[in-house]
Amino acid sequence: MTNVARPLRLATRDAGFDAALKARLHWSADTDAGIEQAVAGILADVQQRGDAAVLEYTNRFDGTAAKSVQDFLLRPAELKAAFEGLPAKQRDALESAAQRVRAYHEAQKRASGESWSYRDADGTLLGQKVTPLDRVGIYVPGGKAAYPSSVLMNAIPAQVAGVGEIVMVVPTPRGEKNPLVLAAAYVAGVTRAFTIGGAQAVGALAYGTETVPRVDKITGPGNAYVASAKRRVFGQVGIDMIAGPSEILVLADGSTPADWVAMDLFSQAEHDELAQSILLCPDAAYIEQVQAAIDRMLPEMPRAEIIAKSLTGRGALIHTRDLEEACEISNRIAPEHLEIASHEPHRWEPLLRHAGAIFLGAYTSESLGDYCAGPNHVLPTSTTARFSSPLGVYDFQKRSSLIEVSEAGAQTLGTIAAELAYGEGLQAHARAAELRLKR
Amino acid sequence: MTNVARPLRLATRDAGFDAALKARLHWSADTDAGIEQAVAGILADVQQRGDAAVLEYTNRFDGTAAKSVQDFLLRPAELKAAFEGLPAKQRDALESAAQRVRAYHEAQKRASGESWSYRDADGTLLGQKVTPLDRVGIYVPGGKAAYPSSVLMNAIPAQVAGVGEIVMVVPTPRGEKNPLVLAAAYVAGVTRAFTIGGAQAVGALAYGTETVPRVDKITGPGNAYVASAKRRVFGQVGIDMIAGPSEILVLADGSTPADWVAMDLFSQAEHDELAQSILLCPDAAYIEQVQAAIDRMLPEMPRAEIIAKSLTGRGALIHTRDLEEACEISNRIAPEHLEIASHEPHRWEPLLRHAGAIFLGAYTSESLGDYCAGPNHVLPTSTTARFSSPLGVYDFQKRSSLIEVSEAGAQTLGTIAAELAYGEGLQAHARAAELRLKR
């Protein structure tokens, strides 16, 4: 049974469709009280004892035998050597991906991340100054989920934003380093790197220790301990979103080869059993073709067992009345990845309001976006695309309003401000405005 | 003693300055365990019982005797009537302020909030689509801290962003409505309004009830219960930053009248006892003038007691070696409001990296910015200006990446993506890219 994948079949025409869809989408972010308590303890300890605590927890959890936190420092030469030691094809792929991701984020910065200002008729200047964060921390998971592409996707937007220092942390259980991750750090412009992880690494970055510098923001994925630690230090430092399971939603009009769509569903499902792959299609015969492609291709897949569990446990093939209805349902789901497998993707794109990334047309497999098309692969999950955005240059910048009121401006504005301030009972606000009025 | 304000005197030359400054800046956001528990209970109850729970809690906490949540609905005609019932001067001030805030946020949208895309040489399209949130909730405190200006500052950026529905909640203890708040809601384009507040209002907006629609994001200030509730529903919906006490930092070269600077310090201090007002100045004689102005003007202030407590308990007058050093200390503090009270503000502005809003020159009192200059008065506090930004149009928009890979593009990108995917052990990702390669 492990090599059979049977996504749930639903049809919008059926009674009970809404409830069935809701049940299939359900995922709870509730965290374990035991984890919460452990993390609170570790953070408090790191805040109080700094390096000593980081050293102890790392040796204990990662099975290392370091004598000081200095031993966890990865020297720039080591990152460079890891890059140079890769097979040429991998090295080229990593560099090409980095170059494309950089070009995209540079365009993003030009489009939405530059300072601006204007002057009123009375000479008053108004605007916003956009500045990079001083120093950021990037969390990279170790072990089985160590993805060099995530290093690129987190570090490059920070580098393009102009962040002064990019500090990477990556746990290396039993001291085993992943050369692709180290090479990616080299290519992406990471400034400092430590082989530490877990809540202790998050604490070190948030509070600073004798050896690990305090950062202004922490981004990057991690396990339940890391997620809980990020939530707890939020406010002290900035954090990115806490990610839920990965999701793909494919809108299909039947014009894309069924094999391609089936493989795209696999590529989401192979991440983990909780990943969610959904197909929305008005063509019942095409849905059967996709299921047939799933049946045919699944046995070839090295990660067939995970794929089967994910598709059977959380996947769905949904028959809709038409593509308009499919778009409406997609908006309700607000998926992380949204493929428009249609011969006229630009007809449907304007109807799609909520998604982390939209992949248009048959040639745009999600995996091209995951690695090298250019846009970021860190995307909002679990319906949070209703209100949040892909990781971007803007996450490594902040804005300061600029206001320079001219003498003439102070006369007009002072009268308005004083009136409203008295209305709110804030007399010092009113007087401060009135002092600038000419008598 | 209550009418004497003695901000702490510090000089950067003194031994122990760093520690003394750190102690004065200290503020803890720790929340009360009792509040946490009460809020968790209220939220769970609202999620489960909807309207019935909202009705019970509101009647209990606000001393009302409503029969259904419908009774808490403020009809559009009531908002309009509140506006029309205001004295002409107040009405005009409210409209002028709204018009200026709207013009500024429209400029902000043009500068950084529009969709963009480009095509590669091989015809691949890359970009981002920017869309407004569907529906947002705006929390407006009731009672003594009911500020109509906050209604404008929260609702107008949402309206400019193009948010479909703006739902305001404002508690009205004992049924007492603040006509200025209702009028501001009318002017700012609030779509629906309910006289509910506290954790129960946050829960109603986050989960939706029979009468209160579920929103995608909740913004606006509130007491400890509201802050705790917002933290808890974060993830389910978006939230803005949790605000700490308000802060002003004035950099002075001695060219601005000392009375003006003293009144600006008052205008921050009058908010509440925890508000923080700091002056940084290299001119010792000028610092004395500011203290003398404080002594002279304080007795005239209706809120003298709060001002005195705030300035004495949390304020500081700091003598620096020069203005360069003052700028460096300001960056360390990352203040919410930063006034450059200098005759050459543009000389110092480039040195200032972290601040919510920067007020340049003698005429730019913070209070003009609070009400009507145009920029938003919802700003990052408690050093979070290191990594976060003023509330803006961008908080009511989200982005979706757009990727349309051409057939030619799929050949180049497919090879790169497959190489990296195999390197990460994600074979379905690799195969999905390879299926698009021409054989």
PDB file of N, CA, C and O in Angstrom, chain B residues 154-210:
ATOM      1  N   ASN B 154      -4.687  54.541  10.838  1.00  0.00           N
ATOM      2  CA  ASN B 154      -4.830  53.116  10.547  1.00  0.00           C
ATOM      3  C   ASN B 154      -5.713  52.876   9.318  1.00  0.00           C
ATOM      4  O   ASN B 154      -5.403  52.019   8.493  1.00  0.00           O
ATOM      5  N   ALA B 155      -6.789  53.643   9.212  1.00  0.00           N
ATOM      6  CA  ALA B 155      -7.755  53.337   8.141  1.00  0.00           C
ATOM      7  C   ALA B 155      -7.314  53.885   6.784  1.00  0.00           C
ATOM      8  O   ALA B 155      -7.540  53.249   5.752  1.00  0.00           O
ATOM      9  N   ILE B 156      -6.674  55.052   6.765  1.00  0.00           N
ATOM     10  CA  ILE B 156      -6.367  55.661   5.463  1.00  0.00           C
ATOM     11  C   ILE B 156      -5.355  54.844   4.652  1.00  0.00           C
ATOM     12  O   ILE B 156      -5.581  54.606   3.462  1.00  0.00           O
ATOM     13  N   PRO B 157      -4.248  54.361   5.239  1.00  0.00           N
ATOM     14  CA  PRO B 157      -3.352  53.518   4.428  1.00  0.00           C
ATOM     15  C   PRO B 157      -4.059  52.277   3.883  1.00  0.00           C
ATOM     16  O   PRO B 157      -3.783  51.852   2.770  1.00  0.00           O
ATOM     17  N   ALA B 158      -4.984  51.719   4.675  1.00  0.00           N
ATOM     18  CA  ALA B 158      -5.736  50.545   4.209  1.00  0.00           C
ATOM     19  C   ALA B 158      -6.606  50.929   3.017  1.00  0.00           C
ATOM     20  O   ALA B 158      -6.668  50.225   2.011  1.00  0.00           O
ATOM     21  N   GLN B 159      -7.243  52.085   3.132  1.00  0.00           N
ATOM     22  CA  GLN B 159      -8.109  52.552   2.058  1.00  0.00           C
ATOM     23  C   GLN B 159      -7.301  52.845   0.794  1.00  0.00           C
ATOM     24  O   GLN B 159      -7.693  52.459  -0.314  1.00  0.00           O
ATOM     25  N   VAL B 160      -6.154  53.507   0.961  1.00  0.00           N
ATOM     26  CA  VAL B 160      -5.298  53.828  -0.190  1.00  0.00           C
ATOM     27  C   VAL B 160      -4.777  52.535  -0.834  1.00  0.00           C
ATOM     28  O   VAL B 160      -4.663  52.427  -2.056  1.00  0.00           O
ATOM     29  N   ALA B 161      -4.483  51.529  -0.007  1.00  0.00           N
ATOM     30  CA  ALA B 161      -4.013  50.253  -0.541  1.00  0.00           C
ATOM     31  C   ALA B 161      -5.079  49.584  -1.398  1.00  0.00           C
ATOM     32  O   ALA B 161      -4.755  48.796  -2.281  1.00  0.00           O
ATOM     33  N   GLY B 162      -6.350  49.928  -1.141  1.00  0.00           N
ATOM     34  CA  GLY B 162      -7.436  49.331  -1.904  1.00  0.00           C
ATOM     35  C   GLY B 162      -8.129  48.191  -1.185  1.00  0.00           C
ATOM     36  O   GLY B 162      -8.835  47.382  -1.814  1.00  0.00           O
ATOM     37  N   VAL B 163      -7.958  48.124   0.138  1.00  0.00           N
ATOM     38  CA  VAL B 163      -8.604  47.075   0.935  1.00  0.00           C
ATOM     39  C   VAL B 163     -10.123  47.146   0.732  1.00  0.00           C
ATOM     40  O   VAL B 163     -10.711  48.223   0.805  1.00  0.00           O
ATOM     41  N   GLY B 164     -10.736  46.003   0.483  1.00  0.00           N
ATOM     42  CA  GLY B 164     -12.158  45.972   0.168  1.00  0.00           C
ATOM     43  C   GLY B 164     -13.049  46.380   1.319  1.00  0.00           C
ATOM     44  O   GLY B 164     -14.042  47.089   1.137  1.00  0.00           O
ATOM     45  N   GLU B 165     -12.681  45.938   2.516  1.00  0.00           N
ATOM     46  CA  GLU B 165     -13.539  46.223   3.656  1.00  0.00           C
ATOM     47  C   GLU B 165     -12.693  46.554   4.880  1.00  0.00           C
ATOM     48  O   GLU B 165     -11.769  45.801   5.214  1.00  0.00           O
ATOM     49  N   ILE B 166     -12.989  47.665   5.525  1.00  0.00           N
ATOM     50  CA  ILE B 166     -12.253  48.100   6.713  1.00  0.00           C
ATOM     51  C   ILE B 166     -13.219  48.074   7.897  1.00  0.00           C
ATOM     52  O   ILE B 166     -14.160  48.859   7.958  1.00  0.00           O
ATOM     53  N   VAL B 167     -12.978  47.138   8.809  1.00  0.00           N
ATOM     54  CA  VAL B 167     -13.884  46.934   9.938  1.00  0.00           C
ATOM     55  C   VAL B 167     -13.257  47.546  11.193  1.00  0.00           C
ATOM     56  O   VAL B 167     -12.167  47.142  11.598  1.00  0.00           O
ATOM     57  N   MET B 168     -13.919  48.512  11.790  1.00  0.00           N
ATOM     58  CA  MET B 168     -13.391  49.147  12.999  1.00  0.00           C
ATOM     59  C   MET B 168     -14.086  48.576  14.229  1.00  0.00           C
ATOM     60  O   MET B 168     -15.289  48.353  14.211  1.00  0.00           O
ATOM     61  N   VAL B 169     -13.297  48.322  15.277  1.00  0.00           N
ATOM     62  CA  VAL B 169     -13.910  47.992  16.562  1.00  0.00           C
ATOM     63  C   VAL B 169     -13.420  49.019  17.580  1.00  0.00           C
ATOM     64  O   VAL B 169     -12.260  49.402  17.580  1.00  0.00           O
ATOM     65  N   VAL B 170     -14.349  49.501  18.400  1.00  0.00           N
ATOM     66  CA  VAL B 170     -14.004  50.477  19.434  1.00  0.00           C
ATOM     67  C   VAL B 170     -14.906  50.239  20.643  1.00  0.00           C
ATOM     68  O   VAL B 170     -16.130  50.278  20.519  1.00  0.00           O
ATOM     69  N   PRO B 171     -14.316  49.924  21.789  1.00  0.00           N
ATOM     70  CA  PRO B 171     -15.174  49.692  22.957  1.00  0.00           C
ATOM     71  C   PRO B 171     -15.802  51.007  23.422  1.00  0.00           C
ATOM     72  O   PRO B 171     -15.184  52.065  23.312  1.00  0.00           O
ATOM     73  N   THR B 172     -17.023  50.918  23.903  1.00  0.00           N
ATOM     74  CA  THR B 172     -17.690  52.117  24.432  1.00  0.00           C
ATOM     75  C   THR B 172     -18.201  51.793  25.827  1.00  0.00           C
ATOM     76  O   THR B 172     -19.371  51.452  26.004  1.00  0.00           O
ATOM     77  N   PRO B 173     -17.290  51.892  26.805  1.00  0.00           N
ATOM     78  CA  PRO B 173     -17.692  51.556  28.180  1.00  0.00           C
ATOM     79  C   PRO B 173     -18.947  52.345  28.588  1.00  0.00           C
ATOM     80  O   PRO B 173     -19.035  53.544  28.327  1.00  0.00           O
ATOM     81  N   ARG B 174     -19.899  51.638  29.184  1.00  0.00           N
ATOM     82  CA  ARG B 174     -21.195  52.195  29.566  1.00  0.00           C
ATOM     83  C   ARG B 174     -21.932  52.851  28.386  1.00  0.00           C
ATOM     84  O   ARG B 174     -22.741  53.748  28.563  1.00  0.00           O
ATOM     85  N   GLY B 175     -21.586  52.417  27.189  1.00  0.00           N
ATOM     86  CA  GLY B 175     -22.303  52.905  26.008  1.00  0.00           C
ATOM     87  C   GLY B 175     -21.911  54.306  25.561  1.00  0.00           C
ATOM     88  O   GLY B 175     -22.519  54.861  24.640  1.00  0.00           O
ATOM     89  N   GLU B 176     -20.867  54.886  26.198  1.00  0.00           N
ATOM     90  CA  GLU B 176     -20.506  56.265  25.826  1.00  0.00           C
ATOM     91  C   GLU B 176     -19.662  56.289  24.563  1.00  0.00           C
ATOM     92  O   GLU B 176     -18.548  55.778  24.542  1.00  0.00           O
ATOM     93  N   LYS B 177     -20.190  56.944  23.543  1.00  0.00           N
ATOM     94  CA  LYS B 177     -19.482  57.006  22.270  1.00  0.00           C
ATOM     95  C   LYS B 177     -18.714  58.323  22.149  1.00  0.00           C
ATOM     96  O   LYS B 177     -19.207  59.365  22.570  1.00  0.00           O
ATOM     97  N   ASN B 178     -17.523  58.255  21.560  1.00  0.00           N
ATOM     98  CA  ASN B 178     -16.712  59.452  21.345  1.00  0.00           C
ATOM     99  C   ASN B 178     -17.006  59.981  19.940  1.00  0.00           C
ATOM    100  O   ASN B 178     -16.628  59.353  18.952  1.00  0.00           O
ATOM    101  N   PRO B 179     -17.706  61.143  19.854  1.00  0.00           N
ATOM    102  CA  PRO B 179     -18.130  61.610  18.521  1.00  0.00           C
ATOM    103  C   PRO B 179     -16.953  61.871  17.579  1.00  0.00           C
ATOM    104  O   PRO B 179     -17.077  61.675  16.373  1.00  0.00           O
ATOM    105  N   LEU B 180     -15.785  62.303  18.113  1.00  0.00           N
ATOM    106  CA  LEU B 180     -14.625  62.546  17.253  1.00  0.00           C
ATOM    107  C   LEU B 180     -14.127  61.234  16.614  1.00  0.00           C
ATOM    108  O   LEU B 180     -13.702  61.218  15.458  1.00  0.00           O
ATOM    109  N   VAL B 181     -14.167  60.166  17.387  1.00  0.00           N
ATOM    110  CA  VAL B 181     -13.744  58.863  16.850  1.00  0.00           C
ATOM    111  C   VAL B 181     -14.707  58.409  15.750  1.00  0.00           C
ATOM    112  O   VAL B 181     -14.285  57.951  14.675  1.00  0.00           O
ATOM    113  N   LEU B 182     -15.997  58.568  15.995  1.00  0.00           N
ATOM    114  CA  LEU B 182     -16.986  58.186  14.987  1.00  0.00           C
ATOM    115  C   LEU B 182     -16.847  59.050  13.729  1.00  0.00           C
ATOM    116  O   LEU B 182     -16.915  58.538  12.601  1.00  0.00           O
ATOM    117  N   ALA B 183     -16.602  60.330  13.936  1.00  0.00           N
ATOM    118  CA  ALA B 183     -16.427  61.239  12.797  1.00  0.00           C
ATOM    119  C   ALA B 183     -15.179  60.873  12.006  1.00  0.00           C
ATOM    120  O   ALA B 183     -15.175  60.885  10.769  1.00  0.00           O
ATOM    121  N   ALA B 184     -14.111  60.524  12.718  1.00  0.00           N
ATOM    122  CA  ALA B 184     -12.864  60.136  12.035  1.00  0.00           C
ATOM    123  C   ALA B 184     -13.085  58.877  11.207  1.00  0.00           C
ATOM    124  O   ALA B 184     -12.557  58.745  10.095  1.00  0.00           O
ATOM    125  N   ALA B 185     -13.888  57.952  11.726  1.00  0.00           N
ATOM    126  CA  ALA B 185     -14.185  56.725  10.977  1.00  0.00           C
ATOM    127  C   ALA B 185     -14.921  57.072   9.686  1.00  0.00           C
ATOM    128  O   ALA B 185     -14.656  56.491   8.625  1.00  0.00           O
ATOM    129  N   TYR B 186     -15.804  58.042   9.777  1.00  0.00           N
ATOM    130  CA  TYR B 186     -16.537  58.478   8.577  1.00  0.00           C
ATOM    131  C   TYR B 186     -15.565  59.065   7.552  1.00  0.00           C
ATOM    132  O   TYR B 186     -15.563  58.695   6.377  1.00  0.00           O
ATOM    133  N   VAL B 187     -14.696  59.976   8.021  1.00  0.00           N
ATOM    134  CA  VAL B 187     -13.760  60.656   7.122  1.00  0.00           C
ATOM    135  C   VAL B 187     -12.759  59.674   6.509  1.00  0.00           C
ATOM    136  O   VAL B 187     -12.363  59.806   5.353  1.00  0.00           O
ATOM    137  N   ALA B 188     -12.362  58.670   7.300  1.00  0.00           N
ATOM    138  CA  ALA B 188     -11.293  57.773   6.853  1.00  0.00           C
ATOM    139  C   ALA B 188     -11.790  56.632   5.975  1.00  0.00           C
ATOM    140  O   ALA B 188     -10.985  55.867   5.461  1.00  0.00           O
ATOM    141  N   GLY B 189     -13.104  56.516   5.819  1.00  0.00           N
ATOM    142  CA  GLY B 189     -13.618  55.471   4.924  1.00  0.00           C
ATOM    143  C   GLY B 189     -13.747  54.104   5.564  1.00  0.00           C
ATOM    144  O   GLY B 189     -13.612  53.082   4.880  1.00  0.00           O
ATOM    145  N   VAL B 190     -14.015  54.068   6.877  1.00  0.00           N
ATOM    146  CA  VAL B 190     -14.287  52.791   7.544  1.00  0.00           C
ATOM    147  C   VAL B 190     -15.588  52.212   6.971  1.00  0.00           C
ATOM    148  O   VAL B 190     -16.556  52.936   6.788  1.00  0.00           O
ATOM    149  N   THR B 191     -15.603  50.911   6.654  1.00  0.00           N
ATOM    150  CA  THR B 191     -16.762  50.301   5.997  1.00  0.00           C
ATOM    151  C   THR B 191     -17.795  49.779   6.982  1.00  0.00           C
ATOM    152  O   THR B 191     -18.989  49.822   6.723  1.00  0.00           O
ATOM    153  N   ARG B 192     -17.327  49.210   8.096  1.00  0.00           N
ATOM    154  CA  ARG B 192     -18.235  48.689   9.116  1.00  0.00           C
ATOM    155  C   ARG B 192     -17.622  48.978  10.464  1.00  0.00           C
ATOM    156  O   ARG B 192     -16.396  48.982  10.588  1.00  0.00           O
ATOM    157  N   ALA B 193     -18.444  49.219  11.481  1.00  0.00           N
ATOM    158  CA  ALA B 193     -17.893  49.513  12.806  1.00  0.00           C
ATOM    159  C   ALA B 193     -18.762  48.888  13.883  1.00  0.00           C
ATOM    160  O   ALA B 193     -19.990  48.849  13.769  1.00  0.00           O
ATOM    161  N   PHE B 194     -18.081  48.361  14.909  1.00  0.00           N
ATOM    162  CA  PHE B 194     -18.767  47.735  16.043  1.00  0.00           C
ATOM    163  C   PHE B 194     -18.242  48.342  17.337  1.00  0.00           C
ATOM    164  O   PHE B 194     -17.041  48.552  17.488  1.00  0.00           O
ATOM    165  N   THR B 195     -19.121  48.566  18.299  1.00  0.00           N
ATOM    166  CA  THR B 195     -18.703  49.085  19.603  1.00  0.00           C
ATOM    167  C   THR B 195     -18.361  47.917  20.530  1.00  0.00           C
ATOM    168  O   THR B 195     -19.013  47.678  21.545  1.00  0.00           O
ATOM    169  N   ILE B 196     -17.308  47.208  20.138  1.00  0.00           N
ATOM    170  CA  ILE B 196     -16.795  46.131  20.984  1.00  0.00           C
ATOM    171  C   ILE B 196     -15.288  46.329  21.134  1.00  0.00           C
ATOM    172  O   ILE B 196     -14.671  47.007  20.316  1.00  0.00           O
ATOM    173  N   GLY B 197     -14.711  45.751  22.187  1.00  0.00           N
ATOM    174  CA  GLY B 197     -13.277  45.933  22.391  1.00  0.00           C
ATOM    175  C   GLY B 197     -12.689  44.752  23.143  1.00  0.00           C
ATOM    176  O   GLY B 197     -13.331  43.709  23.286  1.00  0.00           O
ATOM    177  N   GLY B 198     -11.455  44.909  23.602  1.00  0.00           N
ATOM    178  CA  GLY B 198     -10.800  43.880  24.390  1.00  0.00           C
ATOM    179  C   GLY B 198     -10.435  42.653  23.571  1.00  0.00           C
ATOM    180  O   GLY B 198     -10.535  42.646  22.338  1.00  0.00           O
ATOM    181  N   ALA B 199     -10.043  41.599  24.286  1.00  0.00           N
ATOM    182  CA  ALA B 199      -9.647  40.351  23.630  1.00  0.00           C
ATOM    183  C   ALA B 199     -10.812  39.765  22.838  1.00  0.00           C
ATOM    184  O   ALA B 199     -10.606  39.131  21.799  1.00  0.00           O
ATOM    185  N   GLN B 200     -12.047  40.008  23.304  1.00  0.00           N
ATOM    186  CA  GLN B 200     -13.209  39.447  22.603  1.00  0.00           C
ATOM    187  C   GLN B 200     -13.366  40.074  21.219  1.00  0.00           C
ATOM    188  O   GLN B 200     -13.759  39.385  20.259  1.00  0.00           O
ATOM    189  N   ALA B 201     -13.019  41.357  21.074  1.00  0.00           N
ATOM    190  CA  ALA B 201     -13.108  41.989  19.752  1.00  0.00           C
ATOM    191  C   ALA B 201     -12.009  41.447  18.832  1.00  0.00           C
ATOM    192  O   ALA B 201     -12.238  41.189  17.647  1.00  0.00           O
ATOM    193  N   VAL B 202     -10.815  41.261  19.378  1.00  0.00           N
ATOM    194  CA  VAL B 202      -9.712  40.699  18.582  1.00  0.00           C
ATOM    195  C   VAL B 202     -10.070  39.292  18.115  1.00  0.00           C
ATOM    196  O   VAL B 202      -9.877  38.931  16.946  1.00  0.00           O
ATOM    197  N   GLY B 203     -10.641  38.508  19.027  1.00  0.00           N
ATOM    198  CA  GLY B 203     -11.057  37.153  18.668  1.00  0.00           C
ATOM    199  C   GLY B 203     -12.130  37.161  17.590  1.00  0.00           C
ATOM    200  O   GLY B 203     -12.066  36.385  16.630  1.00  0.00           O
ATOM    201  N   ALA B 204     -13.111  38.046  17.727  1.00  0.00           N
ATOM    202  CA  ALA B 204     -14.193  38.122  16.736  1.00  0.00           C
ATOM    203  C   ALA B 204     -13.632  38.436  15.353  1.00  0.00           C
ATOM    204  O   ALA B 204     -14.027  37.829  14.355  1.00  0.00           O
ATOM    205  N   LEU B 205     -12.675  39.367  15.289  1.00  0.00           N
ATOM    206  CA  LEU B 205     -12.083  39.734  13.994  1.00  0.00           C
ATOM    207  C   LEU B 205     -11.220  38.592  13.435  1.00  0.00           C
ATOM    208  O   LEU B 205     -11.184  38.357  12.229  1.00  0.00           O
ATOM    209  N   ALA B 206     -10.510  37.897  14.311  1.00  0.00           N
ATOM    210  CA  ALA B 206      -9.588  36.853  13.843  1.00  0.00           C
ATOM    211  C   ALA B 206     -10.331  35.604  13.366  1.00  0.00           C
ATOM    212  O   ALA B 206      -9.934  34.992  12.374  1.00  0.00           O
ATOM    213  N   TYR B 207     -11.392  35.227  14.078  1.00  0.00           N
ATOM    214  CA  TYR B 207     -12.087  33.976  13.746  1.00  0.00           C
ATOM    215  C   TYR B 207     -13.374  34.224  12.973  1.00  0.00           C
ATOM    216  O   TYR B 207     -13.865  33.340  12.291  1.00  0.00           O
ATOM    217  N   GLY B 208     -13.926  35.410  13.101  1.00  0.00           N
ATOM    218  CA  GLY B 208     -15.239  35.676  12.537  1.00  0.00           C
ATOM    219  C   GLY B 208     -16.330  35.114  13.437  1.00  0.00           C
ATOM    220  O   GLY B 208     -16.122  34.097  14.112  1.00  0.00           O
ATOM    221  N   THR B 209     -17.463  35.789  13.507  1.00  0.00           N
ATOM    222  CA  THR B 209     -18.633  35.265  14.235  1.00  0.00           C
ATOM    223  C   THR B 209     -19.824  35.399  13.285  1.00  0.00           C
ATOM    224  O   THR B 209     -19.654  35.812  12.135  1.00  0.00           O
ATOM    225  N   GLU B 210     -21.025  35.089  13.770  1.00  0.00           N
ATOM    226  CA  GLU B 210     -22.206  35.228  12.927  1.00  0.00           C
ATOM    227  C   GLU B 210     -22.352  36.672  12.430  1.00  0.00           C
ATOM    228  O   GLU B 210     -22.818  36.911  11.313  1.00  0.00           O
TER     229      GLU B 210
END
